[in-house]
CSV table of C-alpha atoms and ligand atoms in Angstrom, one decimal:
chain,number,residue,atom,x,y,z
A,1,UNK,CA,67.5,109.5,123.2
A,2,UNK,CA,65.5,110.4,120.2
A,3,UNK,CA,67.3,109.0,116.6
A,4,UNK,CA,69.9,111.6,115.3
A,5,UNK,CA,69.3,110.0,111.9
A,6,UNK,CA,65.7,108.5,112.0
A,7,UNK,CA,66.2,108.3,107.8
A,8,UNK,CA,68.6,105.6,107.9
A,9,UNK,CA,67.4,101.9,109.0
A,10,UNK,CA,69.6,99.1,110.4
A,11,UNK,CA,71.0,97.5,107.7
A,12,UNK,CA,70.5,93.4,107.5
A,13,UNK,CA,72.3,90.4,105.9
A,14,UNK,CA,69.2,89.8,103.3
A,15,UNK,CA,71.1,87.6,101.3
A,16,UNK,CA,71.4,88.2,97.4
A,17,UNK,CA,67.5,87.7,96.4
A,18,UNK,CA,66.3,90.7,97.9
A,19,UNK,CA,65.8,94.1,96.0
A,20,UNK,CA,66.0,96.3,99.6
A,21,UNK,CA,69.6,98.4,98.2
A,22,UNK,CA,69.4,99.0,102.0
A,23,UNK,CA,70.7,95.7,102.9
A,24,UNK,CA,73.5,93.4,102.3
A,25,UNK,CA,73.3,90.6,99.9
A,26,UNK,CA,77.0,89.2,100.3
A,27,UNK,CA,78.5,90.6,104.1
A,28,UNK,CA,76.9,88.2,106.4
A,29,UNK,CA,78.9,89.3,109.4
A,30,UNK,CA,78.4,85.6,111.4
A,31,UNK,CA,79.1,83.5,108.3
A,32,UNK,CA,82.1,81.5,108.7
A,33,UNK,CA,84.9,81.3,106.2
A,34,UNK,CA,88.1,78.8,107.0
A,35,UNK,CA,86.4,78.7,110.7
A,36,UNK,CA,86.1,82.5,111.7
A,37,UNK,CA,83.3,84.7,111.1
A,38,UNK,CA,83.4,87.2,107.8
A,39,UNK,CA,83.3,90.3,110.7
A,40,UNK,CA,86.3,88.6,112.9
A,41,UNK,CA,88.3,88.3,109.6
A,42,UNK,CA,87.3,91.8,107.3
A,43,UNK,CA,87.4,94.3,110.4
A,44,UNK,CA,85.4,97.1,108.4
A,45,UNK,CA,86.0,99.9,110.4
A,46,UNK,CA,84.4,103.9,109.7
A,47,UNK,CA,86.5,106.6,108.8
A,48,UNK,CA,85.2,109.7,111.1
A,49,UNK,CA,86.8,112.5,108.8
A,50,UNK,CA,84.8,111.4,106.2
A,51,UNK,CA,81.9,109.8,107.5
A,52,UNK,CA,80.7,112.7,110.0
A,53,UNK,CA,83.3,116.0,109.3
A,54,UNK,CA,83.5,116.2,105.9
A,55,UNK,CA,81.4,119.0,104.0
A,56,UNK,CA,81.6,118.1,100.8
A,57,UNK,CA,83.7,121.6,100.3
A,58,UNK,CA,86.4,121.2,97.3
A,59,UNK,CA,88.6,124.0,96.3
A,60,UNK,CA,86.2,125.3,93.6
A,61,UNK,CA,83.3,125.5,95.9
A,62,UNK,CA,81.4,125.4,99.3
A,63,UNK,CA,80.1,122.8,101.1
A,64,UNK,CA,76.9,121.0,99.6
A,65,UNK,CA,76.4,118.5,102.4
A,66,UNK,CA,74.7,118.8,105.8
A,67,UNK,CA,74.9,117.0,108.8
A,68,UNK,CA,72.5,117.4,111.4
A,69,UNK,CA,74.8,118.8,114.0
A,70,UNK,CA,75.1,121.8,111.4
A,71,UNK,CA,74.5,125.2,113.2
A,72,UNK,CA,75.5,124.1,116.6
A,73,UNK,CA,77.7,127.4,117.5
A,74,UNK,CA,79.2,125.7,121.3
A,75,UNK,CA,82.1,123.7,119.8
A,76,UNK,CA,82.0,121.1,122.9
A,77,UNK,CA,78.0,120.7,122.3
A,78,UNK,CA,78.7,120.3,118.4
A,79,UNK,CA,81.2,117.8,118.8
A,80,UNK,CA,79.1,116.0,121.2
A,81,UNK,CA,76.0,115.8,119.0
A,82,UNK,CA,78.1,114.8,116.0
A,83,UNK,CA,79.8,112.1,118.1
A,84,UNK,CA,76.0,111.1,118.9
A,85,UNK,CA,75.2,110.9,115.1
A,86,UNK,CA,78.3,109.4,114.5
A,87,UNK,CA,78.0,106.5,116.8
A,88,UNK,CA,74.0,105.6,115.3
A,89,UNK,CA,75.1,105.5,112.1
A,90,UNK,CA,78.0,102.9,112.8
A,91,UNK,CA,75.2,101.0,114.6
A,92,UNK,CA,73.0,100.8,112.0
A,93,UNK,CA,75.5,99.8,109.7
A,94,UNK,CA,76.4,97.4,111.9
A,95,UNK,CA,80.8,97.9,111.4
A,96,UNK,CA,82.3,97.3,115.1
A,97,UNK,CA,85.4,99.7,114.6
A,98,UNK,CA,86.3,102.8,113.6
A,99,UNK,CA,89.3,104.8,113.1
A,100,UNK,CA,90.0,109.2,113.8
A,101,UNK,CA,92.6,112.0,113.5
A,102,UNK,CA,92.3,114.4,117.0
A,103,UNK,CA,90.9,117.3,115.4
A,104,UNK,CA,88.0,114.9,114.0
A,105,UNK,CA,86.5,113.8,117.3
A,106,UNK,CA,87.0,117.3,119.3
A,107,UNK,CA,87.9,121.0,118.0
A,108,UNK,CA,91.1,122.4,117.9
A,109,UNK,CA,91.3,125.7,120.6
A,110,UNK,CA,93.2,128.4,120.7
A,111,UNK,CA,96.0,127.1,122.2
A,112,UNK,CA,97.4,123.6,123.3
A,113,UNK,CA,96.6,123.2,126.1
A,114,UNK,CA,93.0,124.3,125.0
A,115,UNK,CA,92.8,121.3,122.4
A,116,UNK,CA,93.9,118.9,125.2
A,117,UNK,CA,91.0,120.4,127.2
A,118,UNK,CA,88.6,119.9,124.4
A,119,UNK,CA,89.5,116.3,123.6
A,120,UNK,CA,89.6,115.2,127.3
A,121,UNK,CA,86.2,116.4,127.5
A,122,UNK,CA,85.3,114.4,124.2
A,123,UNK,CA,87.0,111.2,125.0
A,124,UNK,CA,84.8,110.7,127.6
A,125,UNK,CA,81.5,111.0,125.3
A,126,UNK,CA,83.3,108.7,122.7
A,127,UNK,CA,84.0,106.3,125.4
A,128,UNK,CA,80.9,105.8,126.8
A,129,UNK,CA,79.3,105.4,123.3
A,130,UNK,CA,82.0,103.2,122.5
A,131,UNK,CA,80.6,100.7,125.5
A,132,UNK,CA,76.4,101.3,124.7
A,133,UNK,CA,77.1,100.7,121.1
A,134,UNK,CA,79.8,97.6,121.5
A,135,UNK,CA,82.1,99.5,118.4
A,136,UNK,CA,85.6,99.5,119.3
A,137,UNK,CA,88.7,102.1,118.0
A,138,UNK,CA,90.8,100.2,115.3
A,139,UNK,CA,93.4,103.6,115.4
A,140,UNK,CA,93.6,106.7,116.3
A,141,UNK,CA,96.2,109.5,114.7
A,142,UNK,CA,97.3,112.9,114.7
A,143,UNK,CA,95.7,115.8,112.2
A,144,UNK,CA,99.7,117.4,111.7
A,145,UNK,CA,98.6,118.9,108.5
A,146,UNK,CA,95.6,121.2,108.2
A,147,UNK,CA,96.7,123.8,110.9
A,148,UNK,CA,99.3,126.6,108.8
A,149,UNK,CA,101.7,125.9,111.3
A,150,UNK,CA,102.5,122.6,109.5
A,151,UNK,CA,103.1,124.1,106.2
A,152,UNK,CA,106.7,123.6,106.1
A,153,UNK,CA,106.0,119.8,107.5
A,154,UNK,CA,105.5,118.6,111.0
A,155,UNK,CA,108.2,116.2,112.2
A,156,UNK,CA,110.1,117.3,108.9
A,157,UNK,CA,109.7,121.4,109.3
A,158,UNK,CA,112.7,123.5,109.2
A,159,UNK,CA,111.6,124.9,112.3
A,160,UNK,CA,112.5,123.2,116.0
A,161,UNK,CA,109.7,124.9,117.4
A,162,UNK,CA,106.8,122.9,115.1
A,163,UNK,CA,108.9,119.7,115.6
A,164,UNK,CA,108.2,119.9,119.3
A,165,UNK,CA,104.6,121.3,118.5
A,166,UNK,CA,103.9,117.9,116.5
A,167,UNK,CA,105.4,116.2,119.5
A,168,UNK,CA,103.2,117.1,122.0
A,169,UNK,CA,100.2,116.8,119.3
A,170,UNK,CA,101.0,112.8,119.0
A,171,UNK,CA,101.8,112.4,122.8
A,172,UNK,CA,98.4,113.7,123.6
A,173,UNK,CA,96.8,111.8,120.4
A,174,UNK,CA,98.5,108.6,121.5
A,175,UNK,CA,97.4,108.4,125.1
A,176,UNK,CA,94.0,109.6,123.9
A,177,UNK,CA,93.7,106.1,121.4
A,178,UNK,CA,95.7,104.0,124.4
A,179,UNK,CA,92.6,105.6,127.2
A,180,UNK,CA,90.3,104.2,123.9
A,181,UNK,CA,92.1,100.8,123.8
A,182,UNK,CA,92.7,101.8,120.0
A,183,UNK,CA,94.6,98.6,118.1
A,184,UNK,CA,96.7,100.6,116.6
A,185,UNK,CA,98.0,104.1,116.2
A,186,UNK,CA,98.8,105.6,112.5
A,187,UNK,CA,101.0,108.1,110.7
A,188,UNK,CA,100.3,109.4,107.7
A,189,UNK,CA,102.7,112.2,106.5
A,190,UNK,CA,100.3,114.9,104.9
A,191,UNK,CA,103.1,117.3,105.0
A,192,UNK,CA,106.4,115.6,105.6
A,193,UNK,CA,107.7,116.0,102.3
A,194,UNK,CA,108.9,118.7,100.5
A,195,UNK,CA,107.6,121.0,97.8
A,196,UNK,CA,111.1,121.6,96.1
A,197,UNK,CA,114.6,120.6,96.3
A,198,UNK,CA,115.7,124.5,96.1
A,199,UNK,CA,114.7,125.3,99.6
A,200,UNK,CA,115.1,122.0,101.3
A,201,UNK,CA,118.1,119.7,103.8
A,202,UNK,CA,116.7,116.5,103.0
A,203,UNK,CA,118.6,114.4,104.9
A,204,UNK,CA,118.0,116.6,108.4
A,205,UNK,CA,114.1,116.1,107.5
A,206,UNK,CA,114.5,112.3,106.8
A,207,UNK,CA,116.3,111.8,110.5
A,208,UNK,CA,114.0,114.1,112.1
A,209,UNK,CA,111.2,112.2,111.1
A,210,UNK,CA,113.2,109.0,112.5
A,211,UNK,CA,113.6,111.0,115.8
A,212,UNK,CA,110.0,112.0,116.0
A,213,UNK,CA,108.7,108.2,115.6
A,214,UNK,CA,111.3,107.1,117.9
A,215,UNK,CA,110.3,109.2,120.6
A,216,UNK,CA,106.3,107.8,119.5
A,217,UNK,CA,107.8,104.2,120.2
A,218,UNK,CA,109.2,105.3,123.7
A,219,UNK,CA,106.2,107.1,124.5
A,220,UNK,CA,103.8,104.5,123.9
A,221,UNK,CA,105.9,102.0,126.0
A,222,UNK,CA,105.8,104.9,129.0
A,223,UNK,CA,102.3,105.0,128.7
A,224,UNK,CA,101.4,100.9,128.4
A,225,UNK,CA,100.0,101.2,124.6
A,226,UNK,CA,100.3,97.8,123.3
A,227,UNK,CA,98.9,98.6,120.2
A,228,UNK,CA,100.5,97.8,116.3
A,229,UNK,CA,102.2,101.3,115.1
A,230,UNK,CA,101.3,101.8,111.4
A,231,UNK,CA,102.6,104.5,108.4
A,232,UNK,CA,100.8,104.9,105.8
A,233,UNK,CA,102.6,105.6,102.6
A,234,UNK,CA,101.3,108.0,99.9
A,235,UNK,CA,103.0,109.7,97.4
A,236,UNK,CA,102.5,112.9,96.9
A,237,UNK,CA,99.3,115.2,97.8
A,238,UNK,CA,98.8,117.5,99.8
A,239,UNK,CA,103.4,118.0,99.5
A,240,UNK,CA,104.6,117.7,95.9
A,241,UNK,CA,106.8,114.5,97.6
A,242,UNK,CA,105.8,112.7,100.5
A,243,UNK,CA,108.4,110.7,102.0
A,244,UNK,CA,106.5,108.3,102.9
A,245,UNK,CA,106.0,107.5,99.2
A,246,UNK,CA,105.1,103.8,99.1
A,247,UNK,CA,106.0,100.3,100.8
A,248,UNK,CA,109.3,99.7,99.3
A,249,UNK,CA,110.5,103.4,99.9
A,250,UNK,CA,108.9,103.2,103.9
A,251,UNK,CA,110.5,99.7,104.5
A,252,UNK,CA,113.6,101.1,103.3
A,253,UNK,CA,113.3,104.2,105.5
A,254,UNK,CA,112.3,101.5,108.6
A,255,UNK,CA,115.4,99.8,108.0
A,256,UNK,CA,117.8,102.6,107.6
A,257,UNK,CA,116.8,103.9,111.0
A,258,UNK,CA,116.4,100.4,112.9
A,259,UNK,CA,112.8,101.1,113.4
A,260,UNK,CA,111.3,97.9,111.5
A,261,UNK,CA,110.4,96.0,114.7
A,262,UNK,CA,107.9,98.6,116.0
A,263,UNK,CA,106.2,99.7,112.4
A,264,UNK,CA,104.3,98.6,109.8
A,265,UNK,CA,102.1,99.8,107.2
A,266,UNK,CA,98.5,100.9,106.8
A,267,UNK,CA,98.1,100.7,103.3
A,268,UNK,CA,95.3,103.0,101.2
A,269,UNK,CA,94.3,101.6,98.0
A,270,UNK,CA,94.0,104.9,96.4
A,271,UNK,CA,97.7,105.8,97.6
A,272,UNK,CA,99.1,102.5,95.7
A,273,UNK,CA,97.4,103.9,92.5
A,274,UNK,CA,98.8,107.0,92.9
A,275,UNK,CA,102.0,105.8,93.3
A,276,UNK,CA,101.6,103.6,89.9
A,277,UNK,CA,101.1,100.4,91.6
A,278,UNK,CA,98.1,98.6,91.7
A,279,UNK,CA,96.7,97.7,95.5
A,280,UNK,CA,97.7,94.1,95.3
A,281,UNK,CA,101.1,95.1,94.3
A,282,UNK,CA,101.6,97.0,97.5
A,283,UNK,CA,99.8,94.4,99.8
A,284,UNK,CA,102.3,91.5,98.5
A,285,UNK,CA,105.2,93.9,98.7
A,286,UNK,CA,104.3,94.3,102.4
A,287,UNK,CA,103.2,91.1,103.2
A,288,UNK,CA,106.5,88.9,102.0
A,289,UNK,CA,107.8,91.3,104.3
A,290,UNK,CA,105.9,90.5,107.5
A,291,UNK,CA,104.6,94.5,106.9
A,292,UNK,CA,101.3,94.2,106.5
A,293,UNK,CA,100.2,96.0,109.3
A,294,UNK,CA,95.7,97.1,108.2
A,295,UNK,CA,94.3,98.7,104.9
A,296,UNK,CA,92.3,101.9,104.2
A,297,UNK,CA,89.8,100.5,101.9
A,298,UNK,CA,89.0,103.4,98.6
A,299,UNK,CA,89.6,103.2,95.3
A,300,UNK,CA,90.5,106.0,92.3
A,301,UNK,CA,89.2,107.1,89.5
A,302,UNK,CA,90.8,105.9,86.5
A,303,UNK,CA,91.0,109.2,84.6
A,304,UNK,CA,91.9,111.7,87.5
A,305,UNK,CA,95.2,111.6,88.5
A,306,UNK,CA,94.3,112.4,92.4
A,307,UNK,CA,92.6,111.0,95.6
A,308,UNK,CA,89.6,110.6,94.9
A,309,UNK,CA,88.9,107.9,97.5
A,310,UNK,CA,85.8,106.8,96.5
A,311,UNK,CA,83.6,103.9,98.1
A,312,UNK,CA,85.3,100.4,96.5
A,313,UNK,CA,82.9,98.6,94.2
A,314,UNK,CA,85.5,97.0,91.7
A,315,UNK,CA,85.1,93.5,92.3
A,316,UNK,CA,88.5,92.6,90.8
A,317,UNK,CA,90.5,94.8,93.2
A,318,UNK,CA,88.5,93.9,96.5
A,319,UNK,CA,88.8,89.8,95.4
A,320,UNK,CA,92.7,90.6,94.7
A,321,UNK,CA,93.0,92.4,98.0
A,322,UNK,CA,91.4,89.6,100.2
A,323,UNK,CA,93.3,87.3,98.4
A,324,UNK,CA,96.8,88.9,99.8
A,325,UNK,CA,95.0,89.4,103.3
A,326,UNK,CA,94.4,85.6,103.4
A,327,UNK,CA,97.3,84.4,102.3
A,328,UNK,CA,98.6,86.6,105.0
A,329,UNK,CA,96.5,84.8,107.7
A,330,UNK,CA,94.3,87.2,108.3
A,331,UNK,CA,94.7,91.4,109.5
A,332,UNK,CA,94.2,91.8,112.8
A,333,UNK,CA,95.0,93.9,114.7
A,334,UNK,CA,94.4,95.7,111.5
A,335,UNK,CA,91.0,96.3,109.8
A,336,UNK,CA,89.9,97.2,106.7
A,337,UNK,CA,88.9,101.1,107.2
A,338,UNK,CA,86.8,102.9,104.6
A,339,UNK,CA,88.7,106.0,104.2
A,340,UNK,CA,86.4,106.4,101.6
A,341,UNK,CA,83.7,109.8,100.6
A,342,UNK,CA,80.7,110.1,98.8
A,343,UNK,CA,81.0,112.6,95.9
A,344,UNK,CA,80.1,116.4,96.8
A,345,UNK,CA,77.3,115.8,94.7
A,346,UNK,CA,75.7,112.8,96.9
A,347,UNK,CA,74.5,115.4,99.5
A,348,UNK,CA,72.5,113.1,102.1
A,349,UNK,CA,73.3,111.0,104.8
A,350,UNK,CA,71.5,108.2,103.4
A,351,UNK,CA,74.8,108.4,100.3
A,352,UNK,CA,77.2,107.7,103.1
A,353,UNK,CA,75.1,104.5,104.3
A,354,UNK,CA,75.0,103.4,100.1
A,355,UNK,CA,78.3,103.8,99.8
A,356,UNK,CA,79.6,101.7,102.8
A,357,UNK,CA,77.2,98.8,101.8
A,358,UNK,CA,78.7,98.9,98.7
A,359,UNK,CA,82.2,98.8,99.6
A,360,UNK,CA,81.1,96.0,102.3
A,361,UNK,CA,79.6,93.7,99.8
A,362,UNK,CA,82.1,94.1,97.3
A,363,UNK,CA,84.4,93.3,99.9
A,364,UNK,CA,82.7,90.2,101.3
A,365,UNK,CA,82.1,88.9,97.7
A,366,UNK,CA,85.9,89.6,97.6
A,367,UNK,CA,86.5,87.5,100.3
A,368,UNK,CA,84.4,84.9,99.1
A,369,UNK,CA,86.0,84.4,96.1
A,370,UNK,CA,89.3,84.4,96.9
A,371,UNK,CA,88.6,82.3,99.6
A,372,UNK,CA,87.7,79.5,96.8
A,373,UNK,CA,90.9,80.4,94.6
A,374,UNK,CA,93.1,79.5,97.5
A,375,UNK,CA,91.4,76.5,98.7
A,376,UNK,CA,91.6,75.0,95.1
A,377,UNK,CA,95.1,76.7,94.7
A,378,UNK,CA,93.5,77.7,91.4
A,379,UNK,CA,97.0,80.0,91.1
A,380,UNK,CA,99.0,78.6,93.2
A,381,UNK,CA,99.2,75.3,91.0
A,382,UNK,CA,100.4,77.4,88.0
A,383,UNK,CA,102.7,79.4,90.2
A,384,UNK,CA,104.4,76.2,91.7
A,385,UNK,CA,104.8,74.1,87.9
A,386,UNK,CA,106.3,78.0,86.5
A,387,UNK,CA,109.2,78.0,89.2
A,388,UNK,CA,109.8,74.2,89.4
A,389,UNK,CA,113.7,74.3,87.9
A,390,UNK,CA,113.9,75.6,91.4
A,391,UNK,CA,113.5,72.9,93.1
A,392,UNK,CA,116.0,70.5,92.2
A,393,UNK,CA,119.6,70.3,90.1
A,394,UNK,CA,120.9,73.7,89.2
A,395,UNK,CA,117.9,75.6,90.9
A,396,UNK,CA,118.3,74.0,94.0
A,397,UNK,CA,122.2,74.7,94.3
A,398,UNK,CA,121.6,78.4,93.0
A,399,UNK,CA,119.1,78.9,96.3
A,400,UNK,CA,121.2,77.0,98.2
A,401,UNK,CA,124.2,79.3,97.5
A,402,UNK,CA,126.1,76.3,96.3
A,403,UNK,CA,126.8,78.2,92.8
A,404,UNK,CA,129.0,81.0,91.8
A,405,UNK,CA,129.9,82.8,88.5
A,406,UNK,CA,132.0,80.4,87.3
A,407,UNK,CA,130.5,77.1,87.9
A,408,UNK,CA,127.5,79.1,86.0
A,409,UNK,CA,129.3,79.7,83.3
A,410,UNK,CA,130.8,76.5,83.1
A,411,UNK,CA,126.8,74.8,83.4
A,412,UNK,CA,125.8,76.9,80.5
A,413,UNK,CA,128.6,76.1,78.1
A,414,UNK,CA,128.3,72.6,78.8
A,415,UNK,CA,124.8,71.7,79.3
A,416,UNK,CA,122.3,74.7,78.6
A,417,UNK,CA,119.7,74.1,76.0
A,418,UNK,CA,118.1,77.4,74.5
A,419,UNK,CA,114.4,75.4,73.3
A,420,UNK,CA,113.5,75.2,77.2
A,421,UNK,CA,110.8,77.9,76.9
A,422,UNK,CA,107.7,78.3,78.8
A,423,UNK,CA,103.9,80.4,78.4
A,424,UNK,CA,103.3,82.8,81.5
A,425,UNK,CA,99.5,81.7,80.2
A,426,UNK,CA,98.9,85.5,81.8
A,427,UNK,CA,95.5,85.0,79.8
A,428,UNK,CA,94.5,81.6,80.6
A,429,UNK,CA,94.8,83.3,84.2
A,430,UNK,CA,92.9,86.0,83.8
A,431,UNK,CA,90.1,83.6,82.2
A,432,UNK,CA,90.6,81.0,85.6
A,433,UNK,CA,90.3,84.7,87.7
A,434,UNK,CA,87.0,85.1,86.1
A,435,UNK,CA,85.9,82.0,86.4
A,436,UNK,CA,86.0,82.1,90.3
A,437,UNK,CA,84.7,85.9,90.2
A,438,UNK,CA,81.6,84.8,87.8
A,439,UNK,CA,80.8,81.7,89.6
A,440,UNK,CA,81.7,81.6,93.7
A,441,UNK,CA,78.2,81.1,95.3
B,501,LIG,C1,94.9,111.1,103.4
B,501,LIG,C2,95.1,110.0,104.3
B,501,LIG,C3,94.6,110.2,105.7
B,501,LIG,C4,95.1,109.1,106.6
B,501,LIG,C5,95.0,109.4,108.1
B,501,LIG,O1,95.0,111.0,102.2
B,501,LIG,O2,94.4,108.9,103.7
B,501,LIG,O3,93.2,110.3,105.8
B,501,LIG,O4,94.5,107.9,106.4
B,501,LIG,O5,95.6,110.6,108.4
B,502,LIG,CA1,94.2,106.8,104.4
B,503,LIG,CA1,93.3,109.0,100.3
């Protein structure tokens, strides 16, 4: 088969001497950190939507990038040929996984049962480039927010009718990622939420939506999918309130409705920081909760308040993120997908290829580093000494549960002393942080 993208080379580890931009100085897939190989322990997987559908459109203007499936009019032939580019470029970068929405891979038709024609048809194509090219599916998920039928939500609408609709969307979407031994199968809320209070039963949405991924769970164990079911929270965008906000309001909601055995979370950098968290903050959240479930790897623009998911290249962020991940022992089945876009002005396919090597080697350099901090518990040290009245006397009782209110009280009026006070040293920290970041080899 002739190259779909004979512009874009195989990109190489050429360590971080070389000039060639069109290589990677830091991702050396078969070095081994802690005794696993950097690709066994980062996952990166390619986001389809963004890699190989999106146009570059926004909603003051047109498209401004092409793709050289462009002007194939047979929807079946079009999706095939993209699936074809797709599947070279991931090869060439070299990423073994990658993650899609239905609508992504095949073309929605005119009615249901037209889609489900269209993406049987597909799966076979993506299958059999799955096996030439050795890349395998880290999730699959459901597109239940571009069609207008979703408008009022999709598990969450007011009407039965699109409930059921959304049903049959995820049934087929599921067995579709199970038939592509996906690892795991995600739900992102695009528009389960609710534009205002005035117009909305807010409790019938919430247990609707804990029907709908009730029914997912039984489906998948109908079926034989084995794989890790994720949400991912985000908190507003495209509905004014999404209620899948962020981890602490989704582990709440997982709780409430007993569902916290079969869920846990994909988390998207840009969503935390929409939220007003950082990244890290929702990765530890998760992760002291046994939640953390794979990571959409993007990152925001500091002065626009939106989701901008741009390619990561802050250092900081990626060596803070890989520091959670390995404290966590690892991802997997999880991944680190770039749900990540060039901007509409970066109009060749050449950007897309920059832009992953970018988020790669800031990634690996991430790892790297905080590979180093934890094997010298450069913070852990600190952390331990800062919470030591826990771990004898009074502290010790208190976790223990072997103190109330009164034998409190009666501690502090006999034996308190108000000159025990400590530094946080949140600089001295910060300067140990960049130590590690200026000086990992
Ligand atoms: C959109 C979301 C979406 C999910 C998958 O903001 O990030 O792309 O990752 O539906
Ligand atoms: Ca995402
Ligand atoms: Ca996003």
């Amino acid at each position: 088969m002739s190259e779909i993208f004979p512009e874009l080379p195989y990109v190489k580890y050429e360590g971080n001497e070389t000039k060639n931009l069109l290589s990677f100085k830091y991702y050396n897939p078969k070095e081994k950190i802690k005794g696993q190989s950097m690709e066994e322990i980062l996952r990166f997987s390619v986001a389809y939507w963004h890699s190989f559908c999106n146009n570059g459109s926004d909603p003051f203007g047109a498209g401004t990038l092409t793709k050289p499936w462009d002007g194939i009019e047979d929807p079946l032939k079009h999706a095939q040929k993209k699936a074809e580019g797709a599947f070279e470029f991931m090869d060439k970068l070299g990423v073994n996984y990658f993650c899609f929405h239905d609508r992504d891979i095949a073309p929605a038709g005119k009615s249901l049962k037209e889609s489900n024609h269209n993406l049987d048809t597909i799966k076979e194509v993506v299958k059999k480039l799955m096996e030439e090219k050795k890349i395998k599916l880290l999730w699959g998920t459901a597109n239940l927010f571009e069609h207008p039928r979703y408008a009022n939500g999709a598990a969450t609408s007011n009407n039965s009718e699109v409930f059921a609709y959304a049903a049959a969307q995820v049934k087929k979407a599921l067995e579709v990622t199970n038939y592509l031994e996906g690892k795991n199968y995600v739900f992102w809320g695009g528009r389960e939420g609710y534009e205002t209070l005035l117009n909305t039963n807010m409790s019938l949405e919430q247990d609707n939506l804990a029907r709908f991924f009730s029914m997912a769970v039984d489906h998948a164990e109908k079926i034989g999918f084995n794989g890790q079911f994720l949400i991912e929270p985000k908190p507003m965008e495209p509905t004014k309130h999404q209620y899948d906000f962020d981890i602490a309001n989704v582990l709440s909601f997982l709780r409430k409705y007993d569902l916290d055995d079969y869920f846990k979370v994909n988390i998207e950098a840009n969503h935390a920081t929409l939220a007003g968290h950082t990244f890290q903050h929702e990765l530890r959240l998760a992760r002291i909760n046994n939640s953390l479930g794979s990571i959409d790897i993007n990152q925001g623009d500091p002065q626009l308040g939106w989701d901008t998911d741009q390619f990561p290249s802050n250092i900081y962020m990626t060596t803070l993120a890989m520091y959670e991940i390995l404290n966590n022992g690892g991802i997997s089945p999880g991944g680190l997908n770039f749900d990540a876009k060039v901007r509409r002005s970066s109009i060749e396919p050449i950007d897309i290829m920059y832009g992953h090597i970018l988020g790669m080697d800031t990634y690996a350099r991430g790892l790297k580093i905080a590979n180093e901090l934890i094997k010298d518990r450069a913070l852990e040290n600190f952390i331990k000494e800062r919470y030591k009245s826990y771990d004898k006397g009074l502290g010790l009782r208190i976790k223990d549960g072997k103190e109330d209110f009164d034998s409190l009280e009666k501690y502090v009026l006999d034996q308190y002393t108000e000159n025990k006070k400590d530094s946080g040293r949140q600089e001295m920290l910060e300067l140990i942080l960049n130590q590690y970041i200026f000086e990992t080899r």
